[in-house]
mmCIF file of C-alpha atoms and ligand atoms in Angstrom:
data_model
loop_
_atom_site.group_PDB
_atom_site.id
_atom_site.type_symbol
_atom_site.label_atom_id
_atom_site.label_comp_id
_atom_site.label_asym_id
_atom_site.label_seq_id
_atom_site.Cartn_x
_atom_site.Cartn_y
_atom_site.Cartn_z
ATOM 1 C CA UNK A 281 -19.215 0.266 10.381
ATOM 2 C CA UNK A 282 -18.320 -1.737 7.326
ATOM 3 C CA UNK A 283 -19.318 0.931 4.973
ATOM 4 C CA UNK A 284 -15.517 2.431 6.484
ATOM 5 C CA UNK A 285 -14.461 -0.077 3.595
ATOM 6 C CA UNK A 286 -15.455 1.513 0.613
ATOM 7 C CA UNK A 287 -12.213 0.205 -1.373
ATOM 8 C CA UNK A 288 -13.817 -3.885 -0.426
ATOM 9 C CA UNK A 289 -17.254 -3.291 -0.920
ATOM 10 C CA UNK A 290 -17.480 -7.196 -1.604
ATOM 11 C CA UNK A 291 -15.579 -8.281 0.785
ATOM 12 C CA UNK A 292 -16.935 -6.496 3.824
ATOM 13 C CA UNK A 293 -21.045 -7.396 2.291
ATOM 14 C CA UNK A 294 -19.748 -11.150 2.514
ATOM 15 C CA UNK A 295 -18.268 -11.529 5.842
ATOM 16 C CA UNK A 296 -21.727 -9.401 6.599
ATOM 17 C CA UNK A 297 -23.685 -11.435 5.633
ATOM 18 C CA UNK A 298 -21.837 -14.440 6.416
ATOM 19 C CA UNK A 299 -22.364 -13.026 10.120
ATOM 20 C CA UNK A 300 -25.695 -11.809 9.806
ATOM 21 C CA UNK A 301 -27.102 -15.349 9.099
ATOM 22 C CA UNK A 302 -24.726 -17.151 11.224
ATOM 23 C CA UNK A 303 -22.806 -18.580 8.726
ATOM 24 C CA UNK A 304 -19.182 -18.060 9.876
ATOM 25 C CA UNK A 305 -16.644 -20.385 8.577
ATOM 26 C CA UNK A 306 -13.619 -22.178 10.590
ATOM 27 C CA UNK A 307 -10.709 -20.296 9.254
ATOM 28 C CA UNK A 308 -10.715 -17.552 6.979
ATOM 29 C CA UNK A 309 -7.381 -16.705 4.464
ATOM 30 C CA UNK A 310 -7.191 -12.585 3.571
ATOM 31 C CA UNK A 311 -5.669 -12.674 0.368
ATOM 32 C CA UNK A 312 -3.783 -9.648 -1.091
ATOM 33 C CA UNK A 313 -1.724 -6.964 -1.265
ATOM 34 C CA UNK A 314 0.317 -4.999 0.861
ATOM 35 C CA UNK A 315 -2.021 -1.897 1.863
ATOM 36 C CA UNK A 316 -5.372 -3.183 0.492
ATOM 37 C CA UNK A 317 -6.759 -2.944 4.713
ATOM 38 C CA UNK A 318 -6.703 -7.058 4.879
ATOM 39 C CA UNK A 319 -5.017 -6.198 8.805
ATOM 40 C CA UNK A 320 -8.294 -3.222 9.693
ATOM 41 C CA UNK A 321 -10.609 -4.822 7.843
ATOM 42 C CA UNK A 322 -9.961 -8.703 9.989
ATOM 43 C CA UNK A 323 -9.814 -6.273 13.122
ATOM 44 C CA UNK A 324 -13.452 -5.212 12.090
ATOM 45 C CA UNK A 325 -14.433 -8.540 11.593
ATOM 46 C CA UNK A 326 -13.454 -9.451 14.992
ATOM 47 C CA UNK A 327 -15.080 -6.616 16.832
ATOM 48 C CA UNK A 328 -18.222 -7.195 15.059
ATOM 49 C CA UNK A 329 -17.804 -11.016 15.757
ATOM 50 C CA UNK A 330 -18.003 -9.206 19.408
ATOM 51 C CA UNK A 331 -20.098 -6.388 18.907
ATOM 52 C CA UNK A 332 -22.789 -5.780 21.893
ATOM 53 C CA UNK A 333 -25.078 -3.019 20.250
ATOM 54 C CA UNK A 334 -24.523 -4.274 16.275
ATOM 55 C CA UNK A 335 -25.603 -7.597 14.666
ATOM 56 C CA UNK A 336 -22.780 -8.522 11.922
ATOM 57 C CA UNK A 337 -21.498 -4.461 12.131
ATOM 58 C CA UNK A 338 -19.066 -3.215 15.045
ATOM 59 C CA UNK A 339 -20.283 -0.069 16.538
ATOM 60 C CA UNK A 340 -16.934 0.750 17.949
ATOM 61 C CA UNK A 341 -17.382 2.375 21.177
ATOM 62 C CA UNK A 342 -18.868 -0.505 22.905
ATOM 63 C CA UNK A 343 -16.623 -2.405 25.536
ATOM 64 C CA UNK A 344 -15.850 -5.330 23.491
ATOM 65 C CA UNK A 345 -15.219 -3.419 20.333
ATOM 66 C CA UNK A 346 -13.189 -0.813 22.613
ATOM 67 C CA UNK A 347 -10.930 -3.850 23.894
ATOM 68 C CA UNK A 348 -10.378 -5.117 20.423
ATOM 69 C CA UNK A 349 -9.329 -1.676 18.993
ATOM 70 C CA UNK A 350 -6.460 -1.491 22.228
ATOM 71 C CA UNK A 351 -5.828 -5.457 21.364
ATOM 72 C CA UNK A 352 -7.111 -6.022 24.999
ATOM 73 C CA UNK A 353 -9.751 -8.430 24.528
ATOM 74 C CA UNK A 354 -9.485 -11.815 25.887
ATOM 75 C CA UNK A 355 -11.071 -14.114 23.145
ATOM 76 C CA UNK A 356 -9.504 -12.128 20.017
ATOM 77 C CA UNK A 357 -5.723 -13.278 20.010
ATOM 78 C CA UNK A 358 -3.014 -11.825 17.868
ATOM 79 C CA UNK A 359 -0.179 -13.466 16.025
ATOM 80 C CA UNK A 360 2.433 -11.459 13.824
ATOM 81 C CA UNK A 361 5.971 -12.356 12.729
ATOM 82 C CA UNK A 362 8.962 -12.042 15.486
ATOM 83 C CA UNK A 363 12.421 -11.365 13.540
ATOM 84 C CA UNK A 364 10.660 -11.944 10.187
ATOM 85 C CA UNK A 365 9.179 -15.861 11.473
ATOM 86 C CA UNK A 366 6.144 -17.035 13.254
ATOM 87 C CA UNK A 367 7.297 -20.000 15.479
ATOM 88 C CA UNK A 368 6.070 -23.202 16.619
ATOM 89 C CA UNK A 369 6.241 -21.251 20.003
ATOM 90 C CA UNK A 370 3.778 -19.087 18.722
ATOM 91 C CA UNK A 371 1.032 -21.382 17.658
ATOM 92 C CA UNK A 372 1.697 -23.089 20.696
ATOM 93 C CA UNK A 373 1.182 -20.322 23.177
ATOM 94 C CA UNK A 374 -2.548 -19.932 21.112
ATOM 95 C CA UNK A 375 -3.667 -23.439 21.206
ATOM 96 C CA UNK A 376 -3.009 -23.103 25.037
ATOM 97 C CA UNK A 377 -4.648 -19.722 25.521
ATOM 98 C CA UNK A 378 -7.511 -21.143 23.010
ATOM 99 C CA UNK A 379 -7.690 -24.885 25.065
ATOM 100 C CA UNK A 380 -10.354 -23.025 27.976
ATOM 101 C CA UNK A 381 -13.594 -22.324 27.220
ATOM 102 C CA UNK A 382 -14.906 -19.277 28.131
ATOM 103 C CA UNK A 383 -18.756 -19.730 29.747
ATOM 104 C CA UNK A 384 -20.110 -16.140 28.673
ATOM 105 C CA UNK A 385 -18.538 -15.977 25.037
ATOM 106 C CA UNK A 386 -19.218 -18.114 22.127
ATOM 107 C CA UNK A 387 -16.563 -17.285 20.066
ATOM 108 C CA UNK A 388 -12.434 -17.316 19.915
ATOM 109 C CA UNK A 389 -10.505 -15.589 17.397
ATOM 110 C CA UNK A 390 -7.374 -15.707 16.049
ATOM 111 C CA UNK A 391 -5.469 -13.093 13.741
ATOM 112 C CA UNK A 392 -2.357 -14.021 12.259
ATOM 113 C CA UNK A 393 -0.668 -11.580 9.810
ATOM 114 C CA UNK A 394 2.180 -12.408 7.086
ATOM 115 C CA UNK A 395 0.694 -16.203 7.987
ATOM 116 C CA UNK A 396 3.328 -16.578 5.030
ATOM 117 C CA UNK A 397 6.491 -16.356 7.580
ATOM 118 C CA UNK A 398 5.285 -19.094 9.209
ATOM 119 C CA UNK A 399 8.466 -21.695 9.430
ATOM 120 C CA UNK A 400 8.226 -24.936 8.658
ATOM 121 C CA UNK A 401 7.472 -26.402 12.545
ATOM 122 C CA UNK A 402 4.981 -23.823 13.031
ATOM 123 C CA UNK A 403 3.129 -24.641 9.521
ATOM 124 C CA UNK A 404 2.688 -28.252 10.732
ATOM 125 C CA UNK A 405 1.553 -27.119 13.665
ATOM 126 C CA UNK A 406 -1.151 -24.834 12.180
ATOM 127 C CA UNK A 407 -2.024 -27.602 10.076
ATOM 128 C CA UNK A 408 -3.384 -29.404 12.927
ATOM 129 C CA UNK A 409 -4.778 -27.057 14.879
ATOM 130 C CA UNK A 410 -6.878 -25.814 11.669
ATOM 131 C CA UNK A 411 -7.776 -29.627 11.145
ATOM 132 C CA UNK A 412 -9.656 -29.896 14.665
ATOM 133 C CA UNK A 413 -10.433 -26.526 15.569
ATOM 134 C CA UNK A 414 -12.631 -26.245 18.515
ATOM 135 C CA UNK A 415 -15.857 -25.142 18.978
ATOM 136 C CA UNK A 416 -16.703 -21.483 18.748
ATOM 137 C CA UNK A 417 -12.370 -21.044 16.686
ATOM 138 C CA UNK A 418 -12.526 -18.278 14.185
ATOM 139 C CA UNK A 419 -9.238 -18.209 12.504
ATOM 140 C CA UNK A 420 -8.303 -15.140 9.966
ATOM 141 C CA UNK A 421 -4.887 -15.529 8.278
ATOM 142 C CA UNK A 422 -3.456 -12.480 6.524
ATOM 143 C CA UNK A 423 -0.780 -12.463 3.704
ATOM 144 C CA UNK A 424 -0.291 -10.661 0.691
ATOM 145 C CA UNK A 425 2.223 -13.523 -0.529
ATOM 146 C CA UNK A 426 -0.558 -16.709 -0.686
ATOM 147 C CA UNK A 427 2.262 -18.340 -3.192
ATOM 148 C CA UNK A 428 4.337 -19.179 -0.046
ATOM 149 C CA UNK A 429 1.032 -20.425 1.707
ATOM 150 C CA UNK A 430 0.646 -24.648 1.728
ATOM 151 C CA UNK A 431 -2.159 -26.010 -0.131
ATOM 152 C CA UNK A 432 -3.104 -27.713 2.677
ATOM 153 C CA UNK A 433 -3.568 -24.190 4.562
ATOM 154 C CA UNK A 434 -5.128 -22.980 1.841
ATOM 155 C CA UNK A 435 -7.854 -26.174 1.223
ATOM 156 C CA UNK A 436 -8.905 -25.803 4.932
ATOM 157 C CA UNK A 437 -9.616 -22.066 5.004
ATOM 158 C CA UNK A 438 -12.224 -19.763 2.788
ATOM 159 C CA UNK A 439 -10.578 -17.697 0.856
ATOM 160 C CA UNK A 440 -11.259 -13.896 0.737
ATOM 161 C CA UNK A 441 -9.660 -12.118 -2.162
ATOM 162 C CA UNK A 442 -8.434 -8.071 -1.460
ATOM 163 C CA UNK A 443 -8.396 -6.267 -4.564
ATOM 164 C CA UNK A 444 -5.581 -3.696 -5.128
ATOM 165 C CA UNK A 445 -6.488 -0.043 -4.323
ATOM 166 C CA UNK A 446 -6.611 2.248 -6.770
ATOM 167 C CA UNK A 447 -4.312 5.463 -6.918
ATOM 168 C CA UNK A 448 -7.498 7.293 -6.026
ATOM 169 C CA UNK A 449 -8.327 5.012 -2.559
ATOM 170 C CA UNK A 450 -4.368 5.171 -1.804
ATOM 171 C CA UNK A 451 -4.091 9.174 -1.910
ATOM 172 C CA UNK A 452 -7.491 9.379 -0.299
ATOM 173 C CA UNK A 453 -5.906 7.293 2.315
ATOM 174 C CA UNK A 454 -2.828 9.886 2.536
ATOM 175 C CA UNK A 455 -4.644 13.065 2.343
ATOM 176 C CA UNK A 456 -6.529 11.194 5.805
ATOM 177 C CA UNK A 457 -3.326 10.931 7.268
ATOM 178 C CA UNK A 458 -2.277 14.792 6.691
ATOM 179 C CA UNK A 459 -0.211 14.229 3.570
ATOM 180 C CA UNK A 460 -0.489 17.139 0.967
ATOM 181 C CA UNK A 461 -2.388 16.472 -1.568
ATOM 182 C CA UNK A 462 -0.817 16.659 -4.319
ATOM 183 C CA UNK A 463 2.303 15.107 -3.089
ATOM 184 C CA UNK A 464 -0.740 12.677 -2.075
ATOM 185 C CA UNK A 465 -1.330 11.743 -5.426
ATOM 186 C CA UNK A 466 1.625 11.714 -6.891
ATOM 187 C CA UNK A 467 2.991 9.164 -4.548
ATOM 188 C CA UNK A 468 -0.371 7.151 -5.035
ATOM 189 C CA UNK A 469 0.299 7.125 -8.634
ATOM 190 C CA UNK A 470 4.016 5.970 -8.709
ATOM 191 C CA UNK A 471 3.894 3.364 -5.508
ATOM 192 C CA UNK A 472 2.325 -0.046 -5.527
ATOM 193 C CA UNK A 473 0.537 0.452 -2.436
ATOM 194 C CA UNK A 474 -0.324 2.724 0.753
ATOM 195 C CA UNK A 475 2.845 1.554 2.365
ATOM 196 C CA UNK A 476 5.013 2.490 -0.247
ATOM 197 C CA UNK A 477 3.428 5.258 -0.639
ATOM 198 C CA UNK A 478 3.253 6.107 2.499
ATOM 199 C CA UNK A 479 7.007 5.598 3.073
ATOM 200 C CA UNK A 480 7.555 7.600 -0.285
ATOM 201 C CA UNK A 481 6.021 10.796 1.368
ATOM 202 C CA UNK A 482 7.746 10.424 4.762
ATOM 203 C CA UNK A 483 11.047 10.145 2.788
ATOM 204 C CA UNK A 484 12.557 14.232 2.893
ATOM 205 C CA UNK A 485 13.825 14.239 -0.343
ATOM 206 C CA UNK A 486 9.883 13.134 -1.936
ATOM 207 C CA UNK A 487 8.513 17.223 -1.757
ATOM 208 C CA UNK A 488 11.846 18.194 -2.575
ATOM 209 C CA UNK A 489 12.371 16.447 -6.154
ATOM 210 C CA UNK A 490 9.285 16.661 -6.894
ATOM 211 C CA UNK A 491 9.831 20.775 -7.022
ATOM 212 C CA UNK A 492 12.912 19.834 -8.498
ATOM 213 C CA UNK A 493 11.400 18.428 -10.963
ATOM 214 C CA UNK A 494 9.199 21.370 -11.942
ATOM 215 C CA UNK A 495 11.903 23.583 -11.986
ATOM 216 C CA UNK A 496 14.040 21.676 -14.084
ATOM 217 C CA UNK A 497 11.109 21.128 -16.738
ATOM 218 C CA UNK A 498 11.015 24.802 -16.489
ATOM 219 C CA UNK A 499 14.486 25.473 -17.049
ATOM 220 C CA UNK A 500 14.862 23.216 -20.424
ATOM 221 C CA UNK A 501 12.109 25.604 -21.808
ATOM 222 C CA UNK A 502 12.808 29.013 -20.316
ATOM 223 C CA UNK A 503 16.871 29.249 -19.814
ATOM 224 C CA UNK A 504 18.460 26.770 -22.472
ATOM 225 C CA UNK A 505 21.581 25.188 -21.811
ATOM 226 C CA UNK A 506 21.046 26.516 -17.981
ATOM 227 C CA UNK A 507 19.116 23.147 -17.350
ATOM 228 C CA UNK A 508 22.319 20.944 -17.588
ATOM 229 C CA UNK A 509 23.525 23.452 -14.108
ATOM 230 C CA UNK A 510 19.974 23.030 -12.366
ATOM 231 C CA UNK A 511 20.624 18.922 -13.152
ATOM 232 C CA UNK A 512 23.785 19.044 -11.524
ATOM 233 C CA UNK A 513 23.961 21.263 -8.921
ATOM 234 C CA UNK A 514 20.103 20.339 -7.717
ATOM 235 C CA UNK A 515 20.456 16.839 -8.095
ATOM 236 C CA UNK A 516 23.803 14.973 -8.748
ATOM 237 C CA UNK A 517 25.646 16.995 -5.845
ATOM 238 C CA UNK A 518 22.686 15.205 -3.935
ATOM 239 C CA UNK A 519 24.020 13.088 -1.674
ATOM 240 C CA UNK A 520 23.309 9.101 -2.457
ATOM 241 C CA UNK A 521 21.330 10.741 -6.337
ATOM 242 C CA UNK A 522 21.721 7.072 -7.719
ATOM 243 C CA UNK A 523 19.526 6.252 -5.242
ATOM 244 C CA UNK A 524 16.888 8.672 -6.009
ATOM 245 C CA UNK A 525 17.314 8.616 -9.360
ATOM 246 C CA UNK A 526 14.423 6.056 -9.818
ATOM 247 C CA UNK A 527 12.075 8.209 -8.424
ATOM 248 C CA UNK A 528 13.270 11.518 -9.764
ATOM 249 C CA UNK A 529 12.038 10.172 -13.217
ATOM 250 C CA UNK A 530 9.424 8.947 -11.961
ATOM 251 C CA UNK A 531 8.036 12.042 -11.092
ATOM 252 C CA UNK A 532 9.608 13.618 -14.248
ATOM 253 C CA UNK A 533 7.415 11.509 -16.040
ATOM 254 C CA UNK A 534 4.761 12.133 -14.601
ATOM 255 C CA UNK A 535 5.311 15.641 -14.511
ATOM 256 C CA UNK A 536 5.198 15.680 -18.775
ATOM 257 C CA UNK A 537 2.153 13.456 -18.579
ATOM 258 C CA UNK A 538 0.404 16.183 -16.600
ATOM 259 C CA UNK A 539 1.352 18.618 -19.341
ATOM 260 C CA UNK A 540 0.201 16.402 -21.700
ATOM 261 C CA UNK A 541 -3.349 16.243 -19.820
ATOM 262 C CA UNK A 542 -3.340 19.542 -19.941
ATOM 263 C CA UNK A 543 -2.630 20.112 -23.321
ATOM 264 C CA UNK A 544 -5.044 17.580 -24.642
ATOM 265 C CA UNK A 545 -8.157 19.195 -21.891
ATOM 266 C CA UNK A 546 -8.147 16.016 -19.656
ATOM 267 C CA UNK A 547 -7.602 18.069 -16.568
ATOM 268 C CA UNK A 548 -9.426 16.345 -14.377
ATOM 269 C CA UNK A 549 -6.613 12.957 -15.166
ATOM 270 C CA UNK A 550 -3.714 15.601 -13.676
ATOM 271 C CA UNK A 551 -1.870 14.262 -10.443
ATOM 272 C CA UNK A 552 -0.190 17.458 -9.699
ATOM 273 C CA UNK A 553 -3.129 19.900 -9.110
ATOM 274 C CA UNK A 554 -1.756 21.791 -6.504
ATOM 275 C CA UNK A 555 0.596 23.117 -10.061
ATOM 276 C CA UNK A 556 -1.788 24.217 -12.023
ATOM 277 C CA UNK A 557 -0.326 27.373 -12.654
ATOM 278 C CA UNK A 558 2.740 26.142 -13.851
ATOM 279 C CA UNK A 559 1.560 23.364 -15.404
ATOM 280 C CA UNK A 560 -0.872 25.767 -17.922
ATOM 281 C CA UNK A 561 2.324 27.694 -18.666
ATOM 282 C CA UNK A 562 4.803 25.297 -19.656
ATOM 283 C CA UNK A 563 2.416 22.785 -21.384
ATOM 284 C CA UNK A 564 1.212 25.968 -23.453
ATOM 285 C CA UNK A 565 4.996 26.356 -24.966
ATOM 286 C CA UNK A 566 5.194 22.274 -25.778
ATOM 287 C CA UNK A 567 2.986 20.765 -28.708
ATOM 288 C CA UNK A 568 1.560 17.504 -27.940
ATOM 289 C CA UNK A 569 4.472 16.223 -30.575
ATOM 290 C CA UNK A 570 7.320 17.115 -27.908
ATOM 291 C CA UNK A 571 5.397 15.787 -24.927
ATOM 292 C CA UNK A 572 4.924 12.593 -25.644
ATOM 293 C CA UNK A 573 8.511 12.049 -27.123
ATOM 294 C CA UNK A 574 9.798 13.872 -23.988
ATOM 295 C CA UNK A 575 8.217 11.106 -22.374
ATOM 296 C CA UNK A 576 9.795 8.433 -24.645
ATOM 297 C CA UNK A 577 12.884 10.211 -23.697
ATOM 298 C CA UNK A 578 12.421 9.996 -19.887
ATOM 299 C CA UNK A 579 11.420 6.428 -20.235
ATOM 300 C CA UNK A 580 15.044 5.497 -22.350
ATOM 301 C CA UNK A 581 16.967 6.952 -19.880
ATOM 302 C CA UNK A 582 15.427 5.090 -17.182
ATOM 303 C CA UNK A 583 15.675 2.075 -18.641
ATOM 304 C CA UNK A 584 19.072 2.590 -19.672
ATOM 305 C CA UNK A 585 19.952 3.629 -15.857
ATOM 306 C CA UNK A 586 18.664 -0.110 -14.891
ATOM 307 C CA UNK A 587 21.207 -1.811 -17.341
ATOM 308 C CA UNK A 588 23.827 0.509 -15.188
ATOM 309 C CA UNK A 589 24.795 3.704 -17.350
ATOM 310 C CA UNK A 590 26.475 6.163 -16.322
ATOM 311 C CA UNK A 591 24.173 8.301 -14.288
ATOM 312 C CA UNK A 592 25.890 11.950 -15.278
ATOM 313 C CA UNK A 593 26.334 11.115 -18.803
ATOM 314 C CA UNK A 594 22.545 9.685 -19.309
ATOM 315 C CA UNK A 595 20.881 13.062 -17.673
ATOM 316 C CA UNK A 596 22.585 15.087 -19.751
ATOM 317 C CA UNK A 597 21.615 13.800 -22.791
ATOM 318 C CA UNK A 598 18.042 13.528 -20.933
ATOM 319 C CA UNK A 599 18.551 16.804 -20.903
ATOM 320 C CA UNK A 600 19.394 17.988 -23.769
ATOM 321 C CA UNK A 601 17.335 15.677 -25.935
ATOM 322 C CA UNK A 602 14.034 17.067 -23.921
ATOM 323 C CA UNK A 603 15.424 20.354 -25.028
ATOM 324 C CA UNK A 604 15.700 19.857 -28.705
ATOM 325 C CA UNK A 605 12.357 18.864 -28.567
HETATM 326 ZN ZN1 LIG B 277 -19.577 -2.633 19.566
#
C-alpha cells in the first residue's frame, strides 16, 4: 500500500491520485537521491498501474502485482545500466517488445533506472520514442543525477521530486534489515544515504571502531598518557588505517557530541543509545567547556588529514590535545 512510503508522503498521494482519477501522464522522471526508494516506490507504481483488487493502491498478493514483484510481468519492462551504460540496444529491444498491443491490458510500462547512463545513441533514441509514445506507454525514468539528464528528456516527462531521508527514515530502514541499532544510527547519521549506510555497516571494521572509539575516549580520561598505546596499537597497526581514518573521526565526533547531549539533558538527540552507560560516565568527568573544544579538536585534525598530514603525528596530538582538555 502506498502508506509503505512514509518518507514520500507527497509523492506517493500524487501518483495516487494521479491514478485514482485517471490522470496518468506519458513519462514520468524520479528525481533524487541515492536511497530515497525512487527504484520501490516506481515498482509500486507499476503494480498498482496493474493492480486487480486495488484502484490507484497495489495490494501485493494479487497475480499481476505478484509478477511485478518477481519482474515477471509482461507489460512492465525493465531497463538498468549494463557495464555502467544503457545502449541504443537497449531502447531498441523496448520499442520492439512495446510495438504489440496487448488486447486484455491497457497499459505498458517502462522502468529505466540511472536513465543518466544513458549514452549518447541511446539518448536520441529515447528522445523519440518519448516524442510519440504509443497508446496506453507509461514511462518512469529514475536518476539521482538529473544534471546529466537532457532538457529535452526532462521537458517531455513530469517531474517527481524525492526528498532526502532523514537519519531517522535511513536507520529505521537498517534496523528493518537486522542492523543493530545503534550501529543503525550511527551509520544513518554519518552516511549520505541508505546505501552508504548500508555499505558502512556491512563493512567489518564499522562495529569494531566504533568500540574503538569508546574505548579510546575512555582511555584519554581514565589512564593518561595510556591513550597514545590504545591509538596505536588499536588503530594504526590496522591494516589500510588511512583508509579508515575518515570514518574513525567520524564516529569520534560523534561520540563527544553524544556526551555533549548528555551533558546538556538532550538525551533523546543521542545516536549511540545502546552506550548509555558509558556515555553517563565519561560525559559526567568532561564540562561542557572540554566537549565542545574536543570537538573543535577532532574536526582540525580531520581537516588537516584531507590536506595530507601525517596520519601518526596528527592523532597524537589529537590525542593529547583532547587530553589537556
Ligand atoms: Zn494487486
Amino acid at each position: 500500500m502506498w502508506s509503505e512510503f512514509p518518507a514520500q508522503k507527497q509523492v506517493a498521494e500524487l501518483l495516487y491520485r494521479s491514478l485514482k482519477h485517471n490522470r496518468l501522464s506519458h513519462a514520468y522522471l524520479f528525481s533524487g537521491p541515492k536511497g530515497a526508494g525512487k527504484k520501490k516506490v516506481a515498482k509500486h507504481f507499476a503494480k498498482a498501474i496493474f493492480c486487480l483488487k486495488q484502484n490507484g493502491d497495489s495490494c501485493g498478493i494479487c497475480k499481476n502485482c505478484r509478477l511485478i514483484e518477481e519482474r515477471n510481468h509482461f507489460e512492465v519492462h525493465w531497463i538498468e545500466p549494463e557495464r555502467n551504460i544503457i545502449r541504443i540496444k537497449q531502447v531498441e529491444d523496448l520499442q520492439k517488445k512495446f510495438s504489440y498491443r496487448a488486447a486484455e491490458s491497457s497499459h505498458k510500462v517502462y522502468i529505466m533506472d540511472e536513465a543518466d547512463k544513458m549514452n549518447q545513441e541511446a539518448t536520441n533514441r529515447m528522445l523519440k520514442f518519448l516524442e510519440e509514445p504509443p497508446q496506453g506507454v507509461v514511462a518512469i525514468l529514475l536518476t539521482s543525477r538529473i544534471q546529466d539528464i537532457l532538457p529535452t528528456i526532462l521537458s517531455r516527462c513530469q517531474i517527481i521530486t524525492f526528498a532526502a531521508p532523514s537519519p531517522e527514515i535511513i536507520a529505521k530502514e537498517l534496523e528493518q534489515a537486522g542492523v543493530k541499532p545503534g550501529l543503525a544510527r550511527a551509520a544513518a547519521q554519518i552516511a549520505n544515504d541508505v546505501e552508504e549506510a548500508r555499505r558502512l555497516c556491512e563493512t567489518e571494521s564499522f562495529a569494531q571502531l566504533r568500540s574503538l572509539v569508546i574505548q579510546l575516549s575512555e582511555d584519554i580520561l581514565e589512564r593518561g598518557t595510556y591513550a597514545l598505546v590504545t591509538i596505536h596499537d588499536k588503530f594504526l597497526k590496522q591494516e589500510k588505517a588511512t583508509d579508515k581514518i575518515d570514518l574513525f573521526l567520524d564516529l569520534f565526533l560523534l561520540w563527544f557530541r553524544d556526551l555533549l547531549f548528555f551533558s546538556l539533558g538532550k538525551e533523546s538527540q543521542i545516536t549511540n543509545k545502546d552506550q548509555m552507560e558509558p556515555i553517563q560516565k565519561q560525559a559526567l568527568r568532561m564540562s561542557q567547556r572540554r566537549l565542545v573544544d574536543g570537538m573543535g579538536t577532532i574536526l582540525v585534525t580531520k581537516n588537516r588529514l584531507t590536506h595530507y598530514a601525517n596520519l601518526q603525528l596528527s592523532l597524537e596530538d589529537m590525542v593529547l590535545r583532547l587530553q589537556e582538555g
